[in-house]
């Protein structure tokens, strides 16, 4: 472990770059030791250097000389900051601010040059060695992640510099350490040549954001080791071979293994899979006396006959893309948060992670090994911004950058090679194509032939083992499933297919997941996908609640495109995650309710159903009548069984009845407790009886009002004023919704982006013309025409009111389109205002959460209640939200509404117009009216903020419609 000399500009072999400072040179760095695997738990001495460091921020890279790195430098006047951390998220604004761009580089593109304005953070830490620090042996100083370029000195001696932000870098420091008063100085530049390779869609967050450690290396160290495992599903035998540079002995007590390093041993084992993450604890004892623990998971990954298989079986990715994010700490994510992420994923039936778009903190992969997730480990590489000029100057197609690319590939593979969970390497994201990528692929294949390669950006798939795409629509995915993708080379048609990104979870949505899942389950070639993305990257902020792009005054930014996750920034699951959990559930429960049979299908790839217990419940009008256990055989993966339900219990006459069958964990697991709900299905038995319209009462005209049964109307306008004691305001036809991010669509999207089209058509400013208020013997009828200024199209809307003498009032709405409509409707229903004292809703319908026509898989028919506040889904950028599906009846604010047919129910303390105008959660302020929407139909959600819009059947086309609500006052 000799230190090589740190680089000097004149070391560069590249004439053009010769005169450039180290941070602009394309070279990956100098002075460090070769990359190697991460192992946190060797028994060699180790000292964490995390904590409070002295810090000085400069506006440019060369504002100060190196004297701060010299022992004796007086930094006592410098403030302190926390390492790991990003300086822009510390110091309450004193250290600059985060900046968000999706693809555009936030500086002029002139690789490898960076701006003169290059925020530079000098970090200083003085430390002593623990008393028991071994006197002999070597030591290394290890950085797990620094964005984007660091230069390091120890006790005044320059160790070198590096780039590659989310990759580890180590320096040998023997001969430099003292028992006390060691001065570690780290100069970090926000911008470097490396920034051109790190154009991921996320905040730009400079700093030492992962751990810094000093590690002792005993004599004769196992410098590196490689745990090779394989599993033969035909024989049930696993093979282990631990390669260790310095030799040593390998033991796995549980398997009776005790062999020299380098020797292969084959023994009967239980295999590792994401569903059954069986790990065997082993140790490597080095000749130098160090003991290095490892965990071996036995599995074999292969592409065979065009199918990606693990241990001989096709697997199906039910995945997510995970960026590292914490709303206060950015990418400095602690282990508790990582564990929280993995637990949430497991509890939501997610089985795979693509580490978009860089290797995560290494401890995250330990958790994936332990708890069971398939991982596509992606290199820290993206040059997306070059696409704006036709990929001109793309570093991955310029051989001068190839050493930097190879360095990144090696740092990823060497660090992460011993993780059972890592089943594929990914070259990076959105880099176009180029020889540099091919060079990376060759290097990786040579170093680790045991894992297939992934890269999405090259449609020829020249360097990859799977065909991967992002955001392809359902029709195209189906064509690919049928091997009909003739827009690429024939060789590609032989490859398995994955959607490395789909289901863009920005704001309300994503819609259409169920339909994708059906395709994955139908076509062998389609091996699932990874929803984009796991968490909203909203930064906690007093003004906005959560800040997104532009909120820090960035001159260039991409707004709330950074908030497109299944979790809100504080890790509260959004309705999208509940939907995904249901869509990818590993057990399918369906059947014939009236016949009393339930068909259970095991959709696991490896596990049988022995770990689940099943129960039934019989409901009448949403109320459980009886429940019991259901004996389901421990079906093998892929198997189904028809199971007989008991005789249906008695239910009130005329009640709507049905079975709910649930599968829950039979025992505690490492990721959830016994009883945790995994899958469910509902089997209707007897259908809903239609609501009989109130009739018989006659309207009575008074001086100012008309009364009809329990209702009072304005005599002049025909507007409803009250139902019994409940005042009602502003009841009228409503077609507007605050466009969702998916309604608005991405600006590069061709096709129909309905949000902007709706607004252009004026659907947010419909005018209601009153044509007639007619009294009949048994009804009050109000005829209107609803249309926007400047438009020659509109909706005829007739409100027909009838009532009985028992306090029931029925509104029948008939809608007749007029003129030439060129856009679908956002919604079709009525809205009305109730006094703001109404705080609670109870309903019989779908719940507990939000649902829309193409996001309703998780909506469970039952009796639900929620406060009005909890009916809101707090999207970081406010937008349409909170609808409940299939509602038969709802009680709110003393009013009961029964729908014929079922309807969608929404209630909020602000108008749709206010919701539409809001930019952040903090813009939503409760008014003095509770606004309730009762919708006959809603337009779908889709995924057009990056992917396809709603499928045609979820588009709310303009057509004649009739629907009715029956109102009555309740206690
Ligand atoms: C795709 C990117 O790979 C991902 O990083 C993210 O930006 C996502 O889109 C959108 O949120 S690239 C897109 C142009 C298809």
Tab-separated table of C-alpha atoms and ligand atoms in Angstrom, residues 102 201 323 354 357 382 384 429-430 470-471 501 504 532 561 564 748 946, ligand 1:
chain	number	residue	atom	x	y	z
A	102	UNK	CA	-33.216	17.449	-13.982
A	201	UNK	CA	-32.049	14.149	-11.755
A	323	UNK	CA	-32.371	7.743	-4.721
A	354	UNK	CA	-32.532	-0.151	-8.748
A	357	UNK	CA	-28.364	6.370	-10.296
A	382	UNK	CA	-25.103	10.100	-15.954
A	384	UNK	CA	-27.902	13.417	-19.561
A	429	UNK	CA	-28.199	6.102	-16.474
A	430	UNK	CA	-28.996	8.302	-19.467
A	470	UNK	CA	-38.146	3.480	-19.379
A	471	UNK	CA	-41.752	4.686	-19.569
A	501	UNK	CA	-38.390	3.040	-14.899
A	504	UNK	CA	-43.884	8.011	-12.775
A	532	UNK	CA	-39.958	5.885	-10.659
A	561	UNK	CA	-40.135	17.294	-10.989
A	564	UNK	CA	-42.010	12.137	-7.857
A	748	UNK	CA	-41.145	17.425	-23.833
A	946	UNK	CA	-42.955	11.386	-17.679
B	1	LIG	C1	-35.693	9.550	-16.412
B	1	LIG	C2	-34.440	9.536	-15.596
B	1	LIG	O1	-33.703	8.374	-15.816
B	1	LIG	C3	-34.689	9.678	-14.151
B	1	LIG	O2	-33.479	9.979	-13.515
B	1	LIG	C4	-35.714	10.721	-13.879
B	1	LIG	O3	-35.240	11.945	-14.336
B	1	LIG	C5	-36.965	10.381	-14.600
B	1	LIG	O4	-36.724	10.318	-15.956
B	1	LIG	C6	-38.029	11.417	-14.426
B	1	LIG	O5	-38.328	11.717	-13.132
B	1	LIG	S1	-35.253	10.218	-17.963
B	1	LIG	C7	-36.701	10.775	-18.787
B	1	LIG	C8	-36.307	11.778	-19.818
B	1	LIG	C9	-37.412	9.683	-19.451
